[in-house]
PDB file of N, CA and C in Angstrom:
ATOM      1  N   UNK A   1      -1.725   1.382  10.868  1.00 56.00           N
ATOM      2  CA  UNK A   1      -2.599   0.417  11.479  1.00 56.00           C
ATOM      3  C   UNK A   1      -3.434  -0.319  10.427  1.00 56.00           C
ATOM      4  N   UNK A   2      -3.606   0.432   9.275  1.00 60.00           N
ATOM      5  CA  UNK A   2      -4.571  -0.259   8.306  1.00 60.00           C
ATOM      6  C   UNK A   2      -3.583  -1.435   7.527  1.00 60.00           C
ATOM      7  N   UNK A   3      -2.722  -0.741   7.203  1.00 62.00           N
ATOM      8  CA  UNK A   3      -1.778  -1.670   6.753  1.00 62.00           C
ATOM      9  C   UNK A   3      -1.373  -2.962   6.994  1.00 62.00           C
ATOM     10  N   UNK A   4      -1.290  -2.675   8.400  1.00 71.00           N
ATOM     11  CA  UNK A   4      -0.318  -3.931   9.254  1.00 71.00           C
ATOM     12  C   UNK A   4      -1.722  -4.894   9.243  1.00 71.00           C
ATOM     13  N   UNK A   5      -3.659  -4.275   8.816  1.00 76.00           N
ATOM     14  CA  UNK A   5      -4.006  -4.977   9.680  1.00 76.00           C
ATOM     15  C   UNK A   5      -4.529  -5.928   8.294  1.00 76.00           C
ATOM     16  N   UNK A   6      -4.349  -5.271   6.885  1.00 74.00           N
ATOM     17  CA  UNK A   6      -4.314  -6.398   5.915  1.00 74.00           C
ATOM     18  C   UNK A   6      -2.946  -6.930   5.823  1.00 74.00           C
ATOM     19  N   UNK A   7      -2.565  -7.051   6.205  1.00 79.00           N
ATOM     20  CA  UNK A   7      -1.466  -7.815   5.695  1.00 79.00           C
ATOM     21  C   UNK A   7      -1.476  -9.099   6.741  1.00 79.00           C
ATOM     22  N   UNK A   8      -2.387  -8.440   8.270  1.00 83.00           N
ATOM     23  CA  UNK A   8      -2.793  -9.757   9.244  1.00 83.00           C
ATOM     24  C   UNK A   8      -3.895 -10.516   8.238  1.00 83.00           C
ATOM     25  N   UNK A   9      -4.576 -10.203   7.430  1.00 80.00           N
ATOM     26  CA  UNK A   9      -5.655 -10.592   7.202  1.00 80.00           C
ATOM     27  C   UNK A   9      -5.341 -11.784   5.701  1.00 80.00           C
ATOM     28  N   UNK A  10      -4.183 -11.171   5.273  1.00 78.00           N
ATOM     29  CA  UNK A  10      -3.679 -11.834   4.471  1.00 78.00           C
ATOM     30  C   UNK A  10      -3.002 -13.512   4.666  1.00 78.00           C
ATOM     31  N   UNK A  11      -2.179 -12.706   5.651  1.00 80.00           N
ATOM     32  CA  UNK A  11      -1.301 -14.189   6.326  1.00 80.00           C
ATOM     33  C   UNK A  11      -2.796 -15.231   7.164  1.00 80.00           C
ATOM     34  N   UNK A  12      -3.440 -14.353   7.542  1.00 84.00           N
ATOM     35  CA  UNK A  12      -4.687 -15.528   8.489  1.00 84.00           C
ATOM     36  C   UNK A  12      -5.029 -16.248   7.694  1.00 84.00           C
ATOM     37  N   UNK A  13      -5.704 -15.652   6.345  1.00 83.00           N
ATOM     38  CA  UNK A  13      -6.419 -16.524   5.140  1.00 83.00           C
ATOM     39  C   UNK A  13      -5.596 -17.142   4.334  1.00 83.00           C
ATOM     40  N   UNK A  14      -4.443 -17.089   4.228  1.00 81.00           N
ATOM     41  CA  UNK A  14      -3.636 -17.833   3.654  1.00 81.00           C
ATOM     42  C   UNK A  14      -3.186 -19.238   4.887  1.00 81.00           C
ATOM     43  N   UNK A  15      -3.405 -19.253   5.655  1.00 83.00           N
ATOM     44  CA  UNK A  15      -2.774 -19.672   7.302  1.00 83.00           C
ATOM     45  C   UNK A  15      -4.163 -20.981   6.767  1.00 83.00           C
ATOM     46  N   UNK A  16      -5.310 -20.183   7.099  1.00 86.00           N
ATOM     47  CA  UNK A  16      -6.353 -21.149   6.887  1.00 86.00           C
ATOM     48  C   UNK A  16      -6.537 -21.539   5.667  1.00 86.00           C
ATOM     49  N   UNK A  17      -6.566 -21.129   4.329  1.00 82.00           N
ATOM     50  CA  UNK A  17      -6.864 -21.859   3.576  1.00 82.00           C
ATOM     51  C   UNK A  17      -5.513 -22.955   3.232  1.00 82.00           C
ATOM     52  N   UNK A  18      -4.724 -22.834   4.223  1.00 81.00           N
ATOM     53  CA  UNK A  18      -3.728 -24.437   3.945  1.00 81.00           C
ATOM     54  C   UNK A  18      -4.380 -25.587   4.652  1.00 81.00           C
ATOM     55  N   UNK A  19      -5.165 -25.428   4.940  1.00 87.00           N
ATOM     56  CA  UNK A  19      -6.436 -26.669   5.684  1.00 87.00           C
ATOM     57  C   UNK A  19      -7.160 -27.454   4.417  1.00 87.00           C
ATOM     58  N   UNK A  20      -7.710 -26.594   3.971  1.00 83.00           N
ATOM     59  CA  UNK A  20      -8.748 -26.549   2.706  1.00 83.00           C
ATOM     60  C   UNK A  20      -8.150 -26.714   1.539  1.00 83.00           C
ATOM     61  N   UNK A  21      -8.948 -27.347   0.418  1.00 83.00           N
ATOM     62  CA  UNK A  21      -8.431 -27.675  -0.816  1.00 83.00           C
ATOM     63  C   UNK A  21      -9.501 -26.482  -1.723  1.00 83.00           C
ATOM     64  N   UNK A  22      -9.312 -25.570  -1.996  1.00 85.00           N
ATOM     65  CA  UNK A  22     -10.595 -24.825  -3.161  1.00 85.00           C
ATOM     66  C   UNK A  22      -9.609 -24.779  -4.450  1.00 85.00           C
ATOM     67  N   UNK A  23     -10.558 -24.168  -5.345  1.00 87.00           N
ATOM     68  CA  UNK A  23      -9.997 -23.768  -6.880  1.00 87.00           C
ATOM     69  C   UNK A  23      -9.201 -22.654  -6.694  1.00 87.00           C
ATOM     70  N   UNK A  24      -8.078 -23.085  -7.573  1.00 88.00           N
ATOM     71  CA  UNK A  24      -7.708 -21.995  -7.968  1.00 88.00           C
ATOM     72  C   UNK A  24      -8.393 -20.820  -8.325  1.00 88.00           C
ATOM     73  N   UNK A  25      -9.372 -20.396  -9.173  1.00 91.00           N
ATOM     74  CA  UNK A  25     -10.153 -18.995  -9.563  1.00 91.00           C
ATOM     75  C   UNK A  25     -10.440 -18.195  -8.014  1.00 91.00           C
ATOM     76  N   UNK A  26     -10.703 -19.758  -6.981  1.00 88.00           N
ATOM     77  CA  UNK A  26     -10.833 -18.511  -5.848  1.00 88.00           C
ATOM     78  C   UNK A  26      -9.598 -17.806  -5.316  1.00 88.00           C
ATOM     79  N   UNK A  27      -8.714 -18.332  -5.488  1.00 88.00           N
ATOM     80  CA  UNK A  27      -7.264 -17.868  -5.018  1.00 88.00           C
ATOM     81  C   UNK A  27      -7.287 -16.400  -5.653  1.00 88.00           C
ATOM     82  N   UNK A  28      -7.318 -16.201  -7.049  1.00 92.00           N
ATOM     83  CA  UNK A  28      -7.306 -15.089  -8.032  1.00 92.00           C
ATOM     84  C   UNK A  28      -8.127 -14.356  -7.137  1.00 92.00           C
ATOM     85  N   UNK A  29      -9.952 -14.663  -6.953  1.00 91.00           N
ATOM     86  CA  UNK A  29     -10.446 -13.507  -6.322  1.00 91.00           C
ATOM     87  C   UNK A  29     -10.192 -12.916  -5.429  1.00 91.00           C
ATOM     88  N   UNK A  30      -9.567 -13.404  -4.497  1.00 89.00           N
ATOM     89  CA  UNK A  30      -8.975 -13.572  -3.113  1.00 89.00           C
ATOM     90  C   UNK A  30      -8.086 -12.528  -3.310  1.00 89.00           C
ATOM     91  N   UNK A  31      -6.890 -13.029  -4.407  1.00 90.00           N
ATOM     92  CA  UNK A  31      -6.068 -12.358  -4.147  1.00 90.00           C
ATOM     93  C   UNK A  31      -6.496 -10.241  -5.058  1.00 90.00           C
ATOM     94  N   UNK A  32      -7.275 -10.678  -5.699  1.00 91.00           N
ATOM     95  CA  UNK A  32      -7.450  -9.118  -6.184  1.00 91.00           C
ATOM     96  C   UNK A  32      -8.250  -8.461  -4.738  1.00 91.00           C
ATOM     97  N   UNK A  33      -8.851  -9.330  -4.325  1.00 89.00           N
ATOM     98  CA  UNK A  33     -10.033  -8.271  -2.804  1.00 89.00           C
ATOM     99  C   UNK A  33      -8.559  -7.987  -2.303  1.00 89.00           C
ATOM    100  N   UNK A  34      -7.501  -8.953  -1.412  1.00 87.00           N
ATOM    101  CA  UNK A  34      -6.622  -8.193  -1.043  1.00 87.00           C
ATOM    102  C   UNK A  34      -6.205  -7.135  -1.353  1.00 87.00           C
ATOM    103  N   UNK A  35      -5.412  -7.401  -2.829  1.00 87.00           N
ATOM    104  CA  UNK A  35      -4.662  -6.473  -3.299  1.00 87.00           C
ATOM    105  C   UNK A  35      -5.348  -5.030  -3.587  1.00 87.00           C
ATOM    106  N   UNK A  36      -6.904  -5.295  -3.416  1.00 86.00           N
ATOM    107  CA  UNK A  36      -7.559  -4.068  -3.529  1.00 86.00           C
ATOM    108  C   UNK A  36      -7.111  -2.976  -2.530  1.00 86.00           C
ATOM    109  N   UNK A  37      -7.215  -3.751  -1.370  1.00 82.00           N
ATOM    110  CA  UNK A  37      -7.070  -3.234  -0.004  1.00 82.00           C
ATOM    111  C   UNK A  37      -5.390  -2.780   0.421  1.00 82.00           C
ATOM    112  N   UNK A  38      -4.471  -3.944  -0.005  1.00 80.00           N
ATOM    113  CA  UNK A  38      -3.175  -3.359  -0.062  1.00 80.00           C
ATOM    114  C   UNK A  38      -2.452  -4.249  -0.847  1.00 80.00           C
ATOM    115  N   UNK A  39      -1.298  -3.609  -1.697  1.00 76.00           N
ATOM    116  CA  UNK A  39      -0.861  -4.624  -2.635  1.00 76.00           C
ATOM    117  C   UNK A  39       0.034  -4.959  -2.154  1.00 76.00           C
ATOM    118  N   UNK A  40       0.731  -4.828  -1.078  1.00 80.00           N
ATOM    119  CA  UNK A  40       1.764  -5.807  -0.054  1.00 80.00           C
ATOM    120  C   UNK A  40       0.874  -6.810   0.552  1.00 80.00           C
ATOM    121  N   UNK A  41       0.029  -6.634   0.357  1.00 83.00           N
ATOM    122  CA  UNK A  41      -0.961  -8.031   1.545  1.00 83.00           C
ATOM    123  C   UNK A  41      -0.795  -8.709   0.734  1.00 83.00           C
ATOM    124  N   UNK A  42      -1.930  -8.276  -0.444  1.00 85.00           N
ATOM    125  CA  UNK A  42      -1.840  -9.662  -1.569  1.00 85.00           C
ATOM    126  C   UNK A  42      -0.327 -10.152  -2.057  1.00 85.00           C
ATOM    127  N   UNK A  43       0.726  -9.522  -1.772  1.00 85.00           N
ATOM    128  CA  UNK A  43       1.880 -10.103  -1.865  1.00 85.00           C
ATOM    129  C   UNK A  43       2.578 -11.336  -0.919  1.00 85.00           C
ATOM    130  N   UNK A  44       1.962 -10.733  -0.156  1.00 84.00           N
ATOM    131  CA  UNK A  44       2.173 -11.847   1.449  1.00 84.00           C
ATOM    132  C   UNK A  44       1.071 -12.863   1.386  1.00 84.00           C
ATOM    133  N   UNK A  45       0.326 -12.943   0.317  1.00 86.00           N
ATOM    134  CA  UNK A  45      -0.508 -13.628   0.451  1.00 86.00           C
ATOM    135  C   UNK A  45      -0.160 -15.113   0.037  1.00 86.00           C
ATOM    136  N   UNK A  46       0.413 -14.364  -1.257  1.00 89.00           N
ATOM    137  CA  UNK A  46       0.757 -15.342  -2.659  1.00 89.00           C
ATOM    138  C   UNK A  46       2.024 -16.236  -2.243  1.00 89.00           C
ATOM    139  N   UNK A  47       2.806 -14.992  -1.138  1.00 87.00           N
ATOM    140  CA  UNK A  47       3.533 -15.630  -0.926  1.00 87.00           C
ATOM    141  C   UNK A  47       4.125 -16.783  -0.173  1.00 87.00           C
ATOM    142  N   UNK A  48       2.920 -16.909   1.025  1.00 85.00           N
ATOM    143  CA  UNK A  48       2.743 -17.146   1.912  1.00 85.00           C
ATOM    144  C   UNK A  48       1.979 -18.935   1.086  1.00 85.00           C
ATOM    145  N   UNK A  49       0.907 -18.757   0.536  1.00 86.00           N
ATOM    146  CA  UNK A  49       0.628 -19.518  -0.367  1.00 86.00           C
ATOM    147  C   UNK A  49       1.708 -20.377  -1.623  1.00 86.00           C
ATOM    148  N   UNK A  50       2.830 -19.793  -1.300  1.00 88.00           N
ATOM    149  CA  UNK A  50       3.608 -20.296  -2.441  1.00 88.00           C
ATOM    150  C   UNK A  50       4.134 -21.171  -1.873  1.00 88.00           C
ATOM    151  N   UNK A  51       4.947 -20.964  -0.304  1.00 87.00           N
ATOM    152  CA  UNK A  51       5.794 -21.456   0.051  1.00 87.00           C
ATOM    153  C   UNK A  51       4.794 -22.658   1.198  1.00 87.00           C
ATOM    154  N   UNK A  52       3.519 -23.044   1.096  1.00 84.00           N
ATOM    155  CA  UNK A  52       3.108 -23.740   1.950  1.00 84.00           C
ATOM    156  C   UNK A  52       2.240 -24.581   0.544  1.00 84.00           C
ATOM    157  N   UNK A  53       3.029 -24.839  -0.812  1.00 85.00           N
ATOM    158  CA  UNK A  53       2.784 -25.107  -1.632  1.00 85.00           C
ATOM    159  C   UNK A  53       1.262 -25.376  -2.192  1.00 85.00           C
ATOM    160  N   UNK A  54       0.451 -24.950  -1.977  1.00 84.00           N
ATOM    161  CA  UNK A  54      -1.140 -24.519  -2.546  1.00 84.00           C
ATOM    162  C   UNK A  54      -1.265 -23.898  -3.265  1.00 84.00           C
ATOM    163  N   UNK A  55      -0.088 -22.920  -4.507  1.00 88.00           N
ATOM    164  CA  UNK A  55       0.247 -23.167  -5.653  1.00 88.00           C
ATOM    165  C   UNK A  55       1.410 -23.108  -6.065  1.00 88.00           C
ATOM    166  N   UNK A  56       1.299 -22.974  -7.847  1.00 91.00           N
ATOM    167  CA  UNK A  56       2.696 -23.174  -8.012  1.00 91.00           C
ATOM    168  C   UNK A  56       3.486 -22.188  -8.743  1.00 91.00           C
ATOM    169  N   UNK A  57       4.626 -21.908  -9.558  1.00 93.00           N
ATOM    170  CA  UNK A  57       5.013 -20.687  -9.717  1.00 93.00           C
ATOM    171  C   UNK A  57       4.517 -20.254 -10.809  1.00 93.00           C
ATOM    172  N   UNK A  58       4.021 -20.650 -11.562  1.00 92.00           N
ATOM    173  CA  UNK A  58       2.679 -19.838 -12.652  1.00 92.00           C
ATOM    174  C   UNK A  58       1.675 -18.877 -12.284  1.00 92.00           C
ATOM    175  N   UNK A  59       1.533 -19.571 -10.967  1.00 92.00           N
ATOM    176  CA  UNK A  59      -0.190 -19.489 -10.793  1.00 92.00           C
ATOM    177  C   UNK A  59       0.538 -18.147  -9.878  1.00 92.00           C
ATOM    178  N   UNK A  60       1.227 -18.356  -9.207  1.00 92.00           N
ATOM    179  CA  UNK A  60       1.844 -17.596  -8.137  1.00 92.00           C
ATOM    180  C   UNK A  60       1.995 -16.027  -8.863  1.00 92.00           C
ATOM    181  N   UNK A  61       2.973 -16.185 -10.092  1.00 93.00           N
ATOM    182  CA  UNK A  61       3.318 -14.883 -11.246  1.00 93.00           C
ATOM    183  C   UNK A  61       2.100 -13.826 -11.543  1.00 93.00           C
ATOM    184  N   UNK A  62       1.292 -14.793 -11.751  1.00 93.00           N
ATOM    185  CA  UNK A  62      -0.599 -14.061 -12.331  1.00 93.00           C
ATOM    186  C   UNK A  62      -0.831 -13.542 -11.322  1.00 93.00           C
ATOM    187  N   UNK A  63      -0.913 -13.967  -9.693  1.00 92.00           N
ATOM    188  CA  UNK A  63      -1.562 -13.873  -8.421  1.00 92.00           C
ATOM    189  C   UNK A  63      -0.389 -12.469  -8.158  1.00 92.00           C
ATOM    190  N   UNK A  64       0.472 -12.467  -8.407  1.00 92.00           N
ATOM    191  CA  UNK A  64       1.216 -11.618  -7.970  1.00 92.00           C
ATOM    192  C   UNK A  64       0.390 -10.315  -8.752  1.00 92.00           C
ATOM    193  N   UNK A  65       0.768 -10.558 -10.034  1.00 92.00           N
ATOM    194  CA  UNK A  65       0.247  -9.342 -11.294  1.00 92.00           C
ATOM    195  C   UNK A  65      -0.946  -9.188 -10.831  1.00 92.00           C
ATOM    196  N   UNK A  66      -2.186  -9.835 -10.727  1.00 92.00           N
ATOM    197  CA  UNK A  66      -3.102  -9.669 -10.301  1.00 92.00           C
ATOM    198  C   UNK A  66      -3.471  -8.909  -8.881  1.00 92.00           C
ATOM    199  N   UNK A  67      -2.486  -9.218  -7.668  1.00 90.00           N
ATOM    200  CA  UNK A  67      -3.007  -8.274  -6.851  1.00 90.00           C
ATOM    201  C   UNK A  67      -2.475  -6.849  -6.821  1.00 90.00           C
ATOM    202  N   UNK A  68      -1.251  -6.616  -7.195  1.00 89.00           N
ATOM    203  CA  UNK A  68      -0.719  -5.506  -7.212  1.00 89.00           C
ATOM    204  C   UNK A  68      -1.245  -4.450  -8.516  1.00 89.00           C
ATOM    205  N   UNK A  69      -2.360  -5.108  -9.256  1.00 89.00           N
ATOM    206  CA  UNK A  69      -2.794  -4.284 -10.396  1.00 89.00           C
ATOM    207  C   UNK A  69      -4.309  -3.857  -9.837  1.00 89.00           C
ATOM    208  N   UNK A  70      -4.783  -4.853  -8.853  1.00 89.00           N
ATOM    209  CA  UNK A  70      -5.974  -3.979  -7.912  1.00 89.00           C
ATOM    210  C   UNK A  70      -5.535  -2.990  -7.190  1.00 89.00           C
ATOM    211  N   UNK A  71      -4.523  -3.172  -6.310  1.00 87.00           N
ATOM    212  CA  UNK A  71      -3.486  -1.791  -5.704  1.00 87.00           C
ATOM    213  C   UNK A  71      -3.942  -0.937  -6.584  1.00 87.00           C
ATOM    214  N   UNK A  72      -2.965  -0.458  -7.586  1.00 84.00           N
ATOM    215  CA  UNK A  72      -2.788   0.119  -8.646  1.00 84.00           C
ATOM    216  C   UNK A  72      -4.474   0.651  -9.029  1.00 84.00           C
ATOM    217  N   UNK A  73      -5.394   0.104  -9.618  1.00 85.00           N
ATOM    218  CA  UNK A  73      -6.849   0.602  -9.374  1.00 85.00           C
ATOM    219  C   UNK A  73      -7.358   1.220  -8.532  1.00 85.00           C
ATOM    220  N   UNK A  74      -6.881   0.664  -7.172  1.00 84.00           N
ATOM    221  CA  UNK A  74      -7.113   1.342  -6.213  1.00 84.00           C
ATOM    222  C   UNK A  74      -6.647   2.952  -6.011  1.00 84.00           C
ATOM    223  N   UNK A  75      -5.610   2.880  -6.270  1.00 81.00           N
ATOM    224  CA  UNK A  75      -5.285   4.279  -5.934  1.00 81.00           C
ATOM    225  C   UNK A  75      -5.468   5.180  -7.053  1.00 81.00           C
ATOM    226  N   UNK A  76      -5.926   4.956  -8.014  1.00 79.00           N
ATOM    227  CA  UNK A  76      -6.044   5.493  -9.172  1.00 79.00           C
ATOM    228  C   UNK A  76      -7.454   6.434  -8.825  1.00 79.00           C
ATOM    229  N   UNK A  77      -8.588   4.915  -8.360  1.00 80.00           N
ATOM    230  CA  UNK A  77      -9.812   5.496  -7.742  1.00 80.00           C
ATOM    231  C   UNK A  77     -10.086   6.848  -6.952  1.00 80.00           C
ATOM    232  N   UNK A  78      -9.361   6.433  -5.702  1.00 76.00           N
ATOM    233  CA  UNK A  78      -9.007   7.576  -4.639  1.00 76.00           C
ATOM    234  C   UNK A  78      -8.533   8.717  -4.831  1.00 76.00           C
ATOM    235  N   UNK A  79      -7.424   8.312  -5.679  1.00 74.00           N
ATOM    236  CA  UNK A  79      -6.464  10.050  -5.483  1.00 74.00           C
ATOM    237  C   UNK A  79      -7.605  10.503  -6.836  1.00 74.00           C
ATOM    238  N   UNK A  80      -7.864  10.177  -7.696  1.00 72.00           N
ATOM    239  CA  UNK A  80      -8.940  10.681  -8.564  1.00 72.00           C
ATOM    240  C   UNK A  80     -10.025  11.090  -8.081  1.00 72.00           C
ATOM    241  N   UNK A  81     -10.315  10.793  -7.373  1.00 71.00           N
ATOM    242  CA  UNK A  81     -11.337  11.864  -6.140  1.00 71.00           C
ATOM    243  C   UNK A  81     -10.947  12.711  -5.432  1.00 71.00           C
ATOM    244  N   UNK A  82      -9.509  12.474  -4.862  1.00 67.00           N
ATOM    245  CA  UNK A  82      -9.519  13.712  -4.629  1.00 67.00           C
ATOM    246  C   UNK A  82      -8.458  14.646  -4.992  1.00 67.00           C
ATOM    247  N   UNK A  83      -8.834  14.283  -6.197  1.00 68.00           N
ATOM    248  CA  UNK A  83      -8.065  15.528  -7.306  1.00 68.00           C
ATOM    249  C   UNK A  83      -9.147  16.735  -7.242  1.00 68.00           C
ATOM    250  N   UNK A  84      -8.414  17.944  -7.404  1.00 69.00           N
ATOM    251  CA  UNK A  84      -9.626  18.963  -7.221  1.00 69.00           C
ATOM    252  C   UNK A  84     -10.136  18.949  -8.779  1.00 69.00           C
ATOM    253  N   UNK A  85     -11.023  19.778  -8.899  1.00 71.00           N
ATOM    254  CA  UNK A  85     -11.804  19.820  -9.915  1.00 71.00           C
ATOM    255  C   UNK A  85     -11.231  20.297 -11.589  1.00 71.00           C
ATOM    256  N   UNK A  86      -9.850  21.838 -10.815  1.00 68.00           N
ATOM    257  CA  UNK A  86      -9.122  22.272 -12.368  1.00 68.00           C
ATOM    258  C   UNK A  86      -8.264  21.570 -12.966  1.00 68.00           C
ATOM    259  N   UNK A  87      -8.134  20.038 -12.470  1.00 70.00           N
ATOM    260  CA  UNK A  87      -7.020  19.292 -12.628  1.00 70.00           C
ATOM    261  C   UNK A  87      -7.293  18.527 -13.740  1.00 70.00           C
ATOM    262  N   UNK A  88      -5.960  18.030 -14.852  1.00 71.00           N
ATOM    263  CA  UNK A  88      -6.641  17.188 -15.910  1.00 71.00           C
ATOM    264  C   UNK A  88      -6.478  15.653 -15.303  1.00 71.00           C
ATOM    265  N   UNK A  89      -8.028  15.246 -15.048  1.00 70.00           N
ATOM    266  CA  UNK A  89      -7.854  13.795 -14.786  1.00 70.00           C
ATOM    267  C   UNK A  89      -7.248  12.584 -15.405  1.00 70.00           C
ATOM    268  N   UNK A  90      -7.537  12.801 -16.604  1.00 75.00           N
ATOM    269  CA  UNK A  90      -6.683  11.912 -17.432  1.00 75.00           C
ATOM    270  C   UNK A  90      -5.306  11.646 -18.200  1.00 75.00           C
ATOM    271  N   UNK A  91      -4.558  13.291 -17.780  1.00 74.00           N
ATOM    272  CA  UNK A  91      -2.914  12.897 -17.193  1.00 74.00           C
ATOM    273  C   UNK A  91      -2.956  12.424 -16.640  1.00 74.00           C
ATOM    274  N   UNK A  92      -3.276  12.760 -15.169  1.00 72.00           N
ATOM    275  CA  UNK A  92      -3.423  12.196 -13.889  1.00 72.00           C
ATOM    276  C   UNK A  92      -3.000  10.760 -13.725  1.00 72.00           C
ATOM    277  N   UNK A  93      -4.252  10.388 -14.456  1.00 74.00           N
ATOM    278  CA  UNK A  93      -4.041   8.575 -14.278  1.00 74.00           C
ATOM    279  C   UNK A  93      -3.553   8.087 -14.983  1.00 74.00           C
ATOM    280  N   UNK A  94      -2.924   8.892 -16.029  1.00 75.00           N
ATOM    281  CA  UNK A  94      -1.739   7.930 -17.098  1.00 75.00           C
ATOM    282  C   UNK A  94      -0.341   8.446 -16.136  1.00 75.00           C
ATOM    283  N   UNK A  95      -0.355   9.258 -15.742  1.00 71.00           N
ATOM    284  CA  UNK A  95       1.137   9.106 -14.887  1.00 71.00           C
ATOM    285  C   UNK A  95       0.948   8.041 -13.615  1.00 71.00           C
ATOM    286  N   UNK A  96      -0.116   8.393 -13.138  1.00 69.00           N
ATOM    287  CA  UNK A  96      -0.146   6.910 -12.477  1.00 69.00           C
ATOM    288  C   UNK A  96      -0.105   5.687 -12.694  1.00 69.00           C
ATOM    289  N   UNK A  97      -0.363   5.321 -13.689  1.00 71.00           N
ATOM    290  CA  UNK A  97      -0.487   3.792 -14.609  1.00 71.00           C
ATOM    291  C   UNK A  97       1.143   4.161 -14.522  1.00 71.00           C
ATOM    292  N   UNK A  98       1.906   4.284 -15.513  1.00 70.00           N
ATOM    293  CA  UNK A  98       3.661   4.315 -16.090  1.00 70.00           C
ATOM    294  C   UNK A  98       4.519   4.699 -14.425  1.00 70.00           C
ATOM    295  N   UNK A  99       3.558   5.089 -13.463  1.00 64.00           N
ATOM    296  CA  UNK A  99       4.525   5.227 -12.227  1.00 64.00           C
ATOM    297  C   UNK A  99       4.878   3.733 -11.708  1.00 64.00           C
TER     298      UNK A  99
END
């Protein structure tokens, strides 16, 4: 349910900002809050944005890297919390980074 419900949230704001003309930099922020939340949203985001041409395939490449590397933070965050305590944290998150 969380999933399905960024990835609604993705396609809406991408839906609406084809109305609107903003900067690019907001696109970037945009797309890392997504990708914070899920890095398939911010994928649907970019993509969704690509193909209703509001950008272009540069900008699109970064936006991609960019949200799926908040993902990636993201879960790094979380499961690092709740790693128990005898665990070495910093394997941890280098096998997560190279996963």
């Amino acid at each position: 349910m969380i999933f399905s419900g960024t990835y609604l949230i993705g396609l809406v704001i991408s839906i609406v900002l084809s109305f609107f003309e903003i900067n690019i930099f907001a696109y970037y922020i945009i797309v890392f809050v997504i990708g914070f939340l899920s890095g398939g949203a911010s994928s649907l985001f970019v993509a969704t944005a690509f193909y209703k041409s509001l950008i272009n395939e540069g900008n699109a490449l970064l936006m991609i890297t960019i949200g799926l590397s908040a993902a990636i933070i993201n879960k790094i965050f979380y499961s690092t919390q709740a790693l128990k305590e005898d665990k070495n944290k910093k394997v941890y998150v280098i096998h997560l980074v190279f996963y």
